[in-house]
Structure formats: structure tokens, C-alpha cells
PDB file of C-alpha atoms in Angstrom:
ATOM      1  CA  MET A   1     132.831 101.855  78.464  1.00 82.00           C
ATOM      2  CA  ARG A   2     134.900 104.379  76.602  1.00 83.00           C
ATOM      3  CA  GLU A   3     138.000 102.974  74.940  1.00 83.00           C
ATOM      4  CA  HIS A   4     140.570 104.021  77.557  1.00 84.00           C
ATOM      5  CA  THR A   5     138.471 103.300  80.654  1.00 89.00           C
ATOM      6  CA  TYR A   6     139.371  99.589  80.558  1.00 84.00           C
ATOM      7  CA  THR A   7     142.872  98.340  79.826  1.00 83.00           C
ATOM      8  CA  ALA A   8     143.294  94.637  79.235  1.00 77.00           C
ATOM      9  CA  PRO A   9     146.371  92.970  80.676  1.00 73.00           C
ATOM     10  CA  ILE A  10     149.403  92.388  78.510  1.00 67.00           C
ATOM     11  CA  LYS A  11     151.151  89.409  80.066  1.00 60.00           C
ATOM     12  CA  TRP A  12     154.589  89.968  78.537  1.00 51.00           C
ATOM     13  CA  MET A  13     156.464  88.950  81.682  1.00 54.00           C
ATOM     14  CA  ARG A  14     155.720  87.650  85.165  1.00 56.00           C
ATOM     15  CA  GLY A  15     154.518  90.467  87.374  1.00 56.00           C
ATOM     16  CA  LYS A  16     153.104  92.557  84.558  1.00 62.00           C
ATOM     17  CA  GLY A  17     149.689  92.765  83.061  1.00 66.00           C
ATOM     18  CA  ARG A  18     147.132  93.683  85.712  1.00 83.00           C
ATOM     19  CA  ILE A  19     143.750  94.887  84.481  1.00 88.00           C
ATOM     20  CA  THR A  20     143.107  98.601  85.017  1.00 91.00           C
ATOM     21  CA  LEU A  21     139.951 100.682  84.996  1.00 95.00           C
ATOM     22  CA  GLN A  22     140.337 104.471  84.988  1.00 96.00           C
ATOM     23  CA  PHE A  23     137.561 106.906  85.849  1.00 96.00           C
ATOM     24  CA  GLY A  24     137.669 110.698  85.699  1.00 95.00           C
ATOM     25  CA  CYS A  25     140.880 110.867  83.693  1.00 94.00           C
ATOM     26  CA  CYS A  26     143.192 108.700  81.641  1.00 93.00           C
ATOM     27  CA  TYR A  27     146.718 108.535  82.956  1.00 90.00           C
ATOM     28  CA  ASN A  28     149.818 107.545  81.002  1.00 84.00           C
ATOM     29  CA  TYR A  29     152.340 105.781  83.268  1.00 76.00           C
ATOM     30  CA  ALA A  30     155.470 105.862  81.153  1.00 71.00           C
ATOM     31  CA  LYS A  31     156.887 107.690  78.167  1.00 68.00           C
ATOM     32  CA  GLY A  32     155.387 105.962  75.160  1.00 65.00           C
ATOM     33  CA  GLN A  33     157.023 105.074  71.884  1.00 64.00           C
ATOM     34  CA  ASN A  34     154.950 107.872  70.380  1.00 72.00           C
ATOM     35  CA  GLY A  35     156.676 110.387  72.695  1.00 72.00           C
ATOM     36  CA  ILE A  36     153.687 110.947  74.988  1.00 73.00           C
ATOM     37  CA  LEU A  37     155.016 111.808  78.442  1.00 77.00           C
ATOM     38  CA  PRO A  38     153.699 110.368  81.716  1.00 82.00           C
ATOM     39  CA  GLY A  39     150.779 112.214  83.253  1.00 89.00           C
ATOM     40  CA  ILE A  40     147.120 112.968  82.698  1.00 94.00           C
ATOM     41  CA  MET A  41     146.228 112.586  79.032  1.00 92.00           C
ATOM     42  CA  ARG A  42     144.263 115.776  78.507  1.00 94.00           C
ATOM     43  CA  ASN A  43     142.895 114.802  75.058  1.00 93.00           C
ATOM     44  CA  VAL A  44     141.595 111.376  76.125  1.00 92.00           C
ATOM     45  CA  GLN A  45     138.216 110.771  77.731  1.00 92.00           C
ATOM     46  CA  VAL A  46     137.308 107.938  80.076  1.00 95.00           C
ATOM     47  CA  ASP A  47     134.050 107.147  81.837  1.00 95.00           C
ATOM     48  CA  PRO A  48     132.929 109.312  84.736  1.00 94.00           C
ATOM     49  CA  MET A  49     133.020 108.003  88.292  1.00 94.00           C
ATOM     50  CA  PRO A  50     130.327 105.338  88.881  1.00 96.00           C
ATOM     51  CA  PRO A  51     127.870 105.832  91.788  1.00 96.00           C
ATOM     52  CA  LEU A  52     129.459 103.133  93.985  1.00 97.00           C
ATOM     53  CA  LEU A  53     132.851 104.871  93.813  1.00 97.00           C
ATOM     54  CA  LYS A  54     131.224 108.235  94.549  1.00 96.00           C
ATOM     55  CA  ASP A  55     129.694 106.683  97.666  1.00 96.00           C
ATOM     56  CA  MET A  56     133.136 105.437  98.731  1.00 97.00           C
ATOM     57  CA  ILE A  57     134.564 108.939  98.271  1.00 96.00           C
ATOM     58  CA  ARG A  58     131.765 110.491 100.337  1.00 95.00           C
ATOM     59  CA  ARG A  59     132.533 108.055 103.152  1.00 95.00           C
ATOM     60  CA  LEU A  60     136.291 108.641 103.000  1.00 96.00           C
ATOM     61  CA  VAL A  61     135.667 112.386 103.329  1.00 95.00           C
ATOM     62  CA  SER A  62     132.935 112.116 105.991  1.00 94.00           C
ATOM     63  CA  TRP A  63     135.155 109.779 108.063  1.00 96.00           C
ATOM     64  CA  GLN A  64     137.960 112.379 107.666  1.00 96.00           C
ATOM     65  CA  ILE A  65     140.274 109.889 105.983  1.00 96.00           C
ATOM     66  CA  LEU A  66     140.602 112.408 103.141  1.00 96.00           C
ATOM     67  CA  PRO A  67     140.247 116.165 103.713  1.00 95.00           C
ATOM     68  CA  LYS A  68     137.350 118.160 102.262  1.00 93.00           C
ATOM     69  CA  THR A  69     139.980 120.253 100.484  1.00 92.00           C
ATOM     70  CA  CYS A  70     141.099 117.272  98.388  1.00 93.00           C
ATOM     71  CA  VAL A  71     137.967 115.398  97.292  1.00 95.00           C
ATOM     72  CA  PRO A  72     139.020 112.861  94.630  1.00 96.00           C
ATOM     73  CA  ASP A  73     137.749 113.361  91.095  1.00 96.00           C
ATOM     74  CA  SER A  74     139.524 110.382  89.538  1.00 96.00           C
ATOM     75  CA  CYS A  75     140.373 106.842  90.414  1.00 96.00           C
ATOM     76  CA  ILE A  76     142.097 103.792  89.076  1.00 96.00           C
ATOM     77  CA  ILE A  77     141.084 100.241  89.864  1.00 96.00           C
ATOM     78  CA  ASN A  78     143.855  97.647  89.590  1.00 94.00           C
ATOM     79  CA  ILE A  79     142.803  94.020  89.328  1.00 94.00           C
ATOM     80  CA  TYR A  80     145.705  91.703  90.035  1.00 93.00           C
ATOM     81  CA  ASP A  81     146.003  88.016  89.324  1.00 92.00           C
ATOM     82  CA  GLU A  82     148.449  85.920  91.290  1.00 92.00           C
ATOM     83  CA  GLY A  83     151.993  87.121  90.498  1.00 90.00           C
ATOM     84  CA  ASP A  84     151.008  90.606  89.263  1.00 91.00           C
ATOM     85  CA  CYS A  85     152.740  93.628  90.800  1.00 91.00           C
ATOM     86  CA  ILE A  86     153.201  97.383  90.553  1.00 90.00           C
ATOM     87  CA  PRO A  87     156.841  98.336  89.900  1.00 88.00           C
ATOM     88  CA  PRO A  88     158.647 101.115  91.829  1.00 91.00           C
ATOM     89  CA  HIS A  89     157.313 104.605  91.139  1.00 90.00           C
ATOM     90  CA  ILE A  90     156.309 107.956  92.604  1.00 91.00           C
ATOM     91  CA  ASP A  91     152.778 109.046  91.744  1.00 91.00           C
ATOM     92  CA  HIS A  92     152.850 111.890  89.250  1.00 90.00           C
ATOM     93  CA  ASN A  93     152.381 115.449  90.465  1.00 92.00           C
ATOM     94  CA  ASP A  94     149.417 115.819  88.088  1.00 95.00           C
ATOM     95  CA  PHE A  95     147.550 114.594  91.188  1.00 96.00           C
ATOM     96  CA  LEU A  96     147.258 116.540  94.430  1.00 96.00           C
ATOM     97  CA  ARG A  97     148.163 115.134  97.812  1.00 97.00           C
ATOM     98  CA  PRO A  98     146.903 113.297  99.759  1.00 97.00           C
ATOM     99  CA  PHE A  99     145.583 110.353  97.780  1.00 96.00           C
ATOM    100  CA  CYS A 100     144.536 106.964  99.048  1.00 97.00           C
ATOM    101  CA  THR A 101     144.349 103.306  98.096  1.00 97.00           C
ATOM    102  CA  VAL A 102     141.735 100.858  99.364  1.00 98.00           C
ATOM    103  CA  SER A 103     142.638  97.125  99.284  1.00 98.00           C
ATOM    104  CA  PHE A 104     140.209  94.274  98.574  1.00 98.00           C
ATOM    105  CA  LEU A 105     140.126  90.449  98.299  1.00 97.00           C
ATOM    106  CA  SER A 106     143.546  89.637  99.759  1.00 97.00           C
ATOM    107  CA  ASP A 107     146.399  90.987 101.841  1.00 97.00           C
ATOM    108  CA  ALA A 108     149.460  92.484 100.156  1.00 97.00           C
ATOM    109  CA  ARG A 109     152.574  94.461 101.013  1.00 97.00           C
ATOM    110  CA  ILE A 110     153.775  97.831  99.817  1.00 97.00           C
ATOM    111  CA  LEU A 111     157.457  98.727  99.907  1.00 97.00           C
ATOM    112  CA  PHE A 112     158.877 102.229 100.300  1.00 97.00           C
ATOM    113  CA  GLY A 113     162.355 103.644  99.826  1.00 95.00           C
ATOM    114  CA  ARG A 114     164.352 106.290  98.060  1.00 92.00           C
ATOM    115  CA  ASN A 115     166.053 103.537  96.078  1.00 92.00           C
ATOM    116  CA  LEU A 116     163.969 100.428  95.565  1.00 95.00           C
ATOM    117  CA  LYS A 117     165.859  97.536  94.029  1.00 95.00           C
ATOM    118  CA  VAL A 118     164.392  95.238  91.397  1.00 93.00           C
ATOM    119  CA  LEU A 119     165.525  91.723  92.299  1.00 94.00           C
ATOM    120  CA  GLY A 120     163.551  89.963  89.583  1.00 90.00           C
ATOM    121  CA  PRO A 121     160.102  89.954  87.990  1.00 87.00           C
ATOM    122  CA  GLY A 122     157.706  91.115  90.708  1.00 90.00           C
ATOM    123  CA  GLU A 123     160.459  90.994  93.348  1.00 93.00           C
ATOM    124  CA  PHE A 124     161.673  94.208  94.977  1.00 95.00           C
ATOM    125  CA  LEU A 125     163.738  95.299  97.967  1.00 96.00           C
ATOM    126  CA  GLY A 126     162.994  98.480  99.900  1.00 94.00           C
ATOM    127  CA  SER A 127     163.894  99.999 103.242  1.00 95.00           C
ATOM    128  CA  THR A 128     160.315  99.889 104.589  1.00 96.00           C
ATOM    129  CA  ALA A 129     157.496  97.381 104.122  1.00 97.00           C
ATOM    130  CA  ILE A 130     153.912  98.016 105.200  1.00 97.00           C
ATOM    131  CA  SER A 131     151.150  95.445 105.276  1.00 97.00           C
ATOM    132  CA  LEU A 132     148.017  96.201 103.261  1.00 98.00           C
ATOM    133  CA  PRO A 133     145.352  93.996 104.856  1.00 98.00           C
ATOM    134  CA  ARG A 134     142.157  93.284 102.960  1.00 97.00           C
ATOM    135  CA  GLY A 135     139.801  96.235 103.597  1.00 96.00           C
ATOM    136  CA  SER A 136     142.585  98.643 104.588  1.00 98.00           C
ATOM    137  CA  VAL A 137     143.001 102.238 103.423  1.00 98.00           C
ATOM    138  CA  LEU A 138     146.482 103.674 102.878  1.00 98.00           C
ATOM    139  CA  VAL A 139     146.736 107.473 102.652  1.00 98.00           C
ATOM    140  CA  LEU A 140     149.859 108.921 101.043  1.00 96.00           C
ATOM    141  CA  SER A 141     151.053 112.499 101.442  1.00 95.00           C
ATOM    142  CA  GLY A 142     154.258 114.398 102.201  1.00 93.00           C
ATOM    143  CA  ASN A 143     157.515 112.472 101.777  1.00 92.00           C
ATOM    144  CA  GLY A 144     155.628 109.173 101.445  1.00 91.00           C
ATOM    145  CA  ALA A 145     153.977 110.493  98.290  1.00 93.00           C
ATOM    146  CA  ASP A 146     156.615 112.853  96.915  1.00 93.00           C
ATOM    147  CA  GLU A 147     160.071 111.576  97.870  1.00 93.00           C
ATOM    148  CA  ALA A 148     159.941 107.853  98.514  1.00 94.00           C
ATOM    149  CA  LYS A 149     159.243 105.436  95.701  1.00 95.00           C
ATOM    150  CA  HIS A 150     156.732 102.695  96.394  1.00 95.00           C
ATOM    151  CA  CYS A 151     155.804  99.383  94.804  1.00 94.00           C
ATOM    152  CA  VAL A 152     153.609  96.357  95.380  1.00 95.00           C
ATOM    153  CA  PRO A 153     155.536  93.075  94.985  1.00 95.00           C
ATOM    154  CA  ALA A 154     153.924  90.148  93.187  1.00 93.00           C
ATOM    155  CA  VAL A 155     150.678  89.303  94.951  1.00 95.00           C
ATOM    156  CA  ARG A 156     150.026  85.775  96.203  1.00 94.00           C
ATOM    157  CA  SER A 157     146.377  85.710  95.216  1.00 95.00           C
ATOM    158  CA  ARG A 158     143.806  87.760  93.342  1.00 96.00           C
ATOM    159  CA  ARG A 159     143.672  91.343  94.654  1.00 97.00           C
ATOM    160  CA  ILE A 160     141.840  94.552  93.805  1.00 97.00           C
ATOM    161  CA  SER A 161     142.976  98.031  94.760  1.00 97.00           C
ATOM    162  CA  ILE A 162     141.163 101.294  94.199  1.00 98.00           C
ATOM    163  CA  THR A 163     143.270 104.457  94.265  1.00 97.00           C
ATOM    164  CA  PHE A 164     141.402 107.746  94.614  1.00 98.00           C
ATOM    165  CA  ARG A 165     143.153 110.953  93.531  1.00 96.00           C
ATOM    166  CA  LYS A 166     142.291 114.588  92.887  1.00 96.00           C
ATOM    167  CA  MET A 167     143.575 116.037  89.638  1.00 96.00           C
ATOM    168  CA  ASP A 168     145.613 119.245  89.688  1.00 96.00           C
ATOM    169  CA  PRO A 169     143.186 121.901  88.353  1.00 95.00           C
ATOM    170  CA  GLU A 170     145.908 122.984  85.885  1.00 96.00           C
ATOM    171  CA  LYS A 171     146.091 119.454  84.399  1.00 95.00           C
ATOM    172  CA  LEU A 172     142.405 118.566  83.953  1.00 95.00           C
ATOM    173  CA  PRO A 173     141.385 116.819  80.739  1.00 94.00           C
ATOM    174  CA  TYR A 174     140.099 119.330  78.199  1.00 93.00           C
ATOM    175  CA  GLN A 175     136.551 117.894  78.220  1.00 90.00           C
ATOM    176  CA  HIS A 176     136.420 117.619  82.034  1.00 89.00           C
ATOM    177  CA  ARG A 177     133.318 118.925  83.774  1.00 89.00           C
ATOM    178  CA  PRO A 178     133.087 119.058  87.576  1.00 88.00           C
ATOM    179  CA  ASP A 179     130.772 116.370  88.935  1.00 88.00           C
ATOM    180  CA  PRO A 180     127.747 118.013  90.601  1.00 88.00           C
ATOM    181  CA  ASP A 181     127.495 115.019  92.969  1.00 84.00           C
ATOM    182  CA  PHE A 182     130.588 116.326  94.748  1.00 80.00           C
ATOM    183  CA  ASN A 183     129.003 119.636  95.719  1.00 75.00           C
ATOM    184  CA  PHE A 184     128.282 118.109  99.140  1.00 61.00           C
ATOM    185  CA  ILE A 185     131.177 119.998 100.705  1.00 56.00           C
TER     186      ILE A 185
END
């Protein structure tokens, strides 16, 4: 794997440190100490989408879960251990809408709200909670993707989520080449 495809967990506090795998593009989540802003890192390469993930994308499009006009060209896999979470955020506009997340191994919850409160490590309060059963697909677009923050509180057991997104054509990594396997549309 290329250097930035896999990110090892940094367990600096409870609720932090999930393993991430990024395919298609490398995404920076927060402003770094080096001044790099959040968004697609255009100078960084990660591995291309593996065949299994391409098959998942084909199915999501053929089942009309995602539109043919927004076929994902990137994804992030989050591997959570018990107690890991995703803090409140709005997915960056470097990615088009809609995007979707598929849940595996265990059930979880996702919270939504304009103002999500951090109660403690991995503990959040929001105006709306939605169950994410094992095997479910959550599609985000409109206000749910652009206005409301969302977060996943500390999980109770090991969980994997795969989020599929399409990069804004204006924000593609410099070395990006369209994947010929997605010419099925």
C-alpha cells in the first residue's frame, strides 16, 4: 500500500484512533500544524479502488441507491475498536452529493444537528439520532449533508464503515486518472 492509504490509529484519548484506509484520494480532516487545510490532498497519492469496492459501487448504482450521475471514485474505510467514534463534522465540499456509508460488523448510531454538543470523549448530544444497523446503507444529500453536522458516538463493539464519495472534478488529485472500470454507465 502507498504510504497514505493506511493510517494507523493514534490512541491519544478515548474515542480517537480508528484505523482508516483511503482509496482514490487522500483527505485531510483538519487544519494541520503545517498549515495544510482540510480537503482533498491534491499532491498525495493513495491506492486505487480495489475490485471488491468497485463491485460494491456497481451494485449501489444498479440498485439506484446512488445515481449514475454521481458514481463514487473514492472511499474511506473506518475500522473502529470498542470506544472509537467520529466527532461532529460536515463532510467537505470537495466531495459531491450524495455520498453513502455502508455499516458492517455491529450496529451503531449516527447523530445529526446544527449544533452537536460534546459531552465527553466519544459522547455527543444531537437533535436527531438514527440507527445504523449492521449491513445498512445511509445516503446523505441536501441539508443532511450540507447543513447538519453528524457524528458517530463511541461504538460498543468492533465496527467497520465504508463511505463512498465522488470527488469534485475541480479538486481531483493531480495524478488522478479516471478508472476505466467505471465506464459502465
